[in-house]
Amino acid sequence: MPAVPRRFAVDDGSVSGAVSLPPRPRGVTVVVAHGAGTALDHPFLVAFAGGLAARGIAAVRFNFLYTERGGRVPDRAPLLEACYRAVLAAVRADPALAGRLVIGGKSMGGRIASHLAAAGEPVDGLLFLGYPLHPAGRPRQLRAAHLPRIQAPMLFLTGSRDALCPLSTLRPILAALPTATLHVVDDADHSFAVRKQSGRGAAQVMDELLSATCAWLG
């Protein structure tokens, strides 16, 4: 579905955004933030947001401040969180986006959303598109200590070959989280790319991600 450009006011100015509104709303809005090396116009996020809208779910994308300014290195977590909070305030104030609010994103974007929820941000769910369980090359530096503080339902969409989120490490963590649901995309890596021998392409993987998300949303 085509997206409507938006500007979201933040403390240090404003950031670009895009809202994909469904023709037949189901009363759910999903905010999907981009990963560390991308932006709101990354083809994966555009396809995911458009696919949600086609299935009746409003989708909101936005740039973090460092991305808006053309930077490549992410801001520190407090600045990323402040930007995300400002976007959520605008989403809540928009009558066209009324209903349940689910937040998340791709990799870093989902991780920042999880920090907000763990700190008490009132949301109806968390959606992780490739949760970065540890930084690249540092498997012992887990980013999971805050997850038990999240009360809202969580959906972890993870590739079976995700080097930043090995299933052998993730599964025991999620087993202790009663609100967590795991969906594994076979043969997918952290970017949800699959190998030719899998017999599938990007379109089939995207359809699986969207179907799993919509089933979880109910």
Short mmCIF file of C-alpha atoms in Angstrom, two decimals, residues 92-190:
data_model
loop_
_atom_site.label_atom_id
_atom_site.label_comp_id
_atom_site.label_asym_id
_atom_site.label_seq_id
_atom_site.Cartn_x
_atom_site.Cartn_y
_atom_site.Cartn_z
CA ARG A 92 -1.07 8.37 19.88
CA ALA A 93 -2.31 11.88 19.04
CA ASP A 94 -3.36 10.89 15.50
CA PRO A 95 -7.05 9.84 15.31
CA ALA A 96 -6.34 7.86 12.13
CA LEU A 97 -4.02 5.61 14.15
CA ALA A 98 -6.33 4.89 17.07
CA GLY A 99 -6.52 1.38 18.50
CA ARG A 100 -3.97 -1.10 19.72
CA LEU A 101 -0.36 0.05 19.47
CA VAL A 102 2.46 -2.39 18.78
CA ILE A 103 6.05 -1.17 18.59
CA GLY A 104 9.26 -2.75 17.36
CA GLY A 105 11.46 -2.76 14.32
CA LYS A 106 14.33 -4.32 12.47
CA SER A 107 17.36 -5.24 14.58
CA MET A 108 18.41 -2.07 16.46
CA GLY A 109 14.98 -0.52 15.99
CA GLY A 110 13.36 -3.42 17.79
CA ARG A 111 15.96 -3.36 20.54
CA ILE A 112 15.27 0.32 21.25
CA ALA A 113 11.54 -0.42 21.33
CA SER A 114 12.21 -3.12 23.91
CA HIS A 115 14.04 -0.61 26.12
CA LEU A 116 10.99 1.68 26.06
CA ALA A 117 8.62 -1.14 26.98
CA ALA A 118 10.92 -2.36 29.75
CA ALA A 119 10.97 1.19 31.15
CA GLY A 120 7.18 1.25 31.32
CA GLU A 121 6.07 2.69 27.97
CA PRO A 122 2.43 1.55 27.65
CA VAL A 123 2.12 -0.56 24.50
CA ASP A 124 0.01 -3.52 23.45
CA GLY A 125 2.82 -5.58 21.98
CA LEU A 126 6.42 -5.79 20.79
CA LEU A 127 7.46 -6.97 17.33
CA PHE A 128 11.10 -7.91 16.69
CA LEU A 129 12.32 -8.40 13.13
CA GLY A 130 15.67 -10.02 13.81
CA TYR A 131 16.41 -9.14 17.44
CA PRO A 132 20.15 -8.37 17.88
CA LEU A 133 20.71 -10.58 20.89
CA HIS A 134 24.40 -9.69 20.97
CA PRO A 135 26.74 -7.38 19.03
CA ALA A 136 28.61 -8.83 16.07
CA GLY A 137 31.54 -10.92 17.25
CA ARG A 138 30.64 -10.60 20.96
CA PRO A 139 28.33 -13.54 21.74
CA ARG A 140 28.78 -13.20 25.50
CA GLN A 141 27.48 -9.60 25.56
CA LEU A 142 23.80 -10.48 25.66
CA ARG A 143 21.11 -7.84 25.34
CA ALA A 144 18.43 -9.68 27.26
CA ALA A 145 18.59 -8.60 30.91
CA HIS A 146 15.74 -6.10 30.46
CA LEU A 147 13.35 -8.42 28.60
CA PRO A 148 11.75 -9.96 31.74
CA ARG A 149 10.52 -6.47 32.69
CA ILE A 150 8.33 -6.28 29.59
CA GLN A 151 4.71 -7.11 30.38
CA ALA A 152 3.29 -6.84 26.87
CA PRO A 153 3.18 -9.77 24.42
CA MET A 154 6.32 -10.11 22.29
CA LEU A 155 6.84 -11.69 18.88
CA PHE A 156 10.37 -12.63 17.89
CA LEU A 157 10.72 -13.21 14.14
CA THR A 158 14.13 -14.84 13.72
CA GLY A 159 16.08 -16.47 10.93
CA SER A 160 17.53 -19.90 11.63
CA ARG A 161 20.93 -18.63 10.41
CA ASP A 162 20.89 -15.31 12.26
CA ALA A 163 24.46 -14.83 13.49
CA LEU A 164 23.37 -12.09 15.93
CA CYS A 165 20.62 -14.18 17.48
CA PRO A 166 21.55 -17.87 17.64
CA LEU A 167 18.55 -20.04 18.43
CA SER A 168 20.55 -22.10 20.91
CA THR A 169 20.94 -18.93 23.01
CA LEU A 170 17.58 -17.31 22.29
CA ARG A 171 15.31 -20.26 23.04
CA PRO A 172 16.30 -20.67 26.74
CA ILE A 173 15.85 -16.91 27.26
CA LEU A 174 12.37 -16.90 25.73
CA ALA A 175 11.36 -20.03 27.65
CA ALA A 176 11.47 -17.91 30.81
CA LEU A 177 9.31 -15.16 29.27
CA PRO A 178 5.61 -16.12 29.40
CA THR A 179 4.59 -13.33 27.01
CA ALA A 180 7.12 -14.20 24.28
CA THR A 181 6.33 -15.99 21.01
CA LEU A 182 9.03 -17.23 18.63
CA HIS A 183 8.65 -17.71 14.89
CA VAL A 184 11.69 -19.11 13.08
CA VAL A 185 12.16 -18.46 9.35
CA ASP A 186 14.05 -21.46 8.01
CA ASP A 187 17.42 -20.73 6.38
CA ALA A 188 17.12 -16.94 6.85
CA ASP A 189 20.00 -14.82 8.12
CA HIS A 190 19.83 -11.60 10.17
#
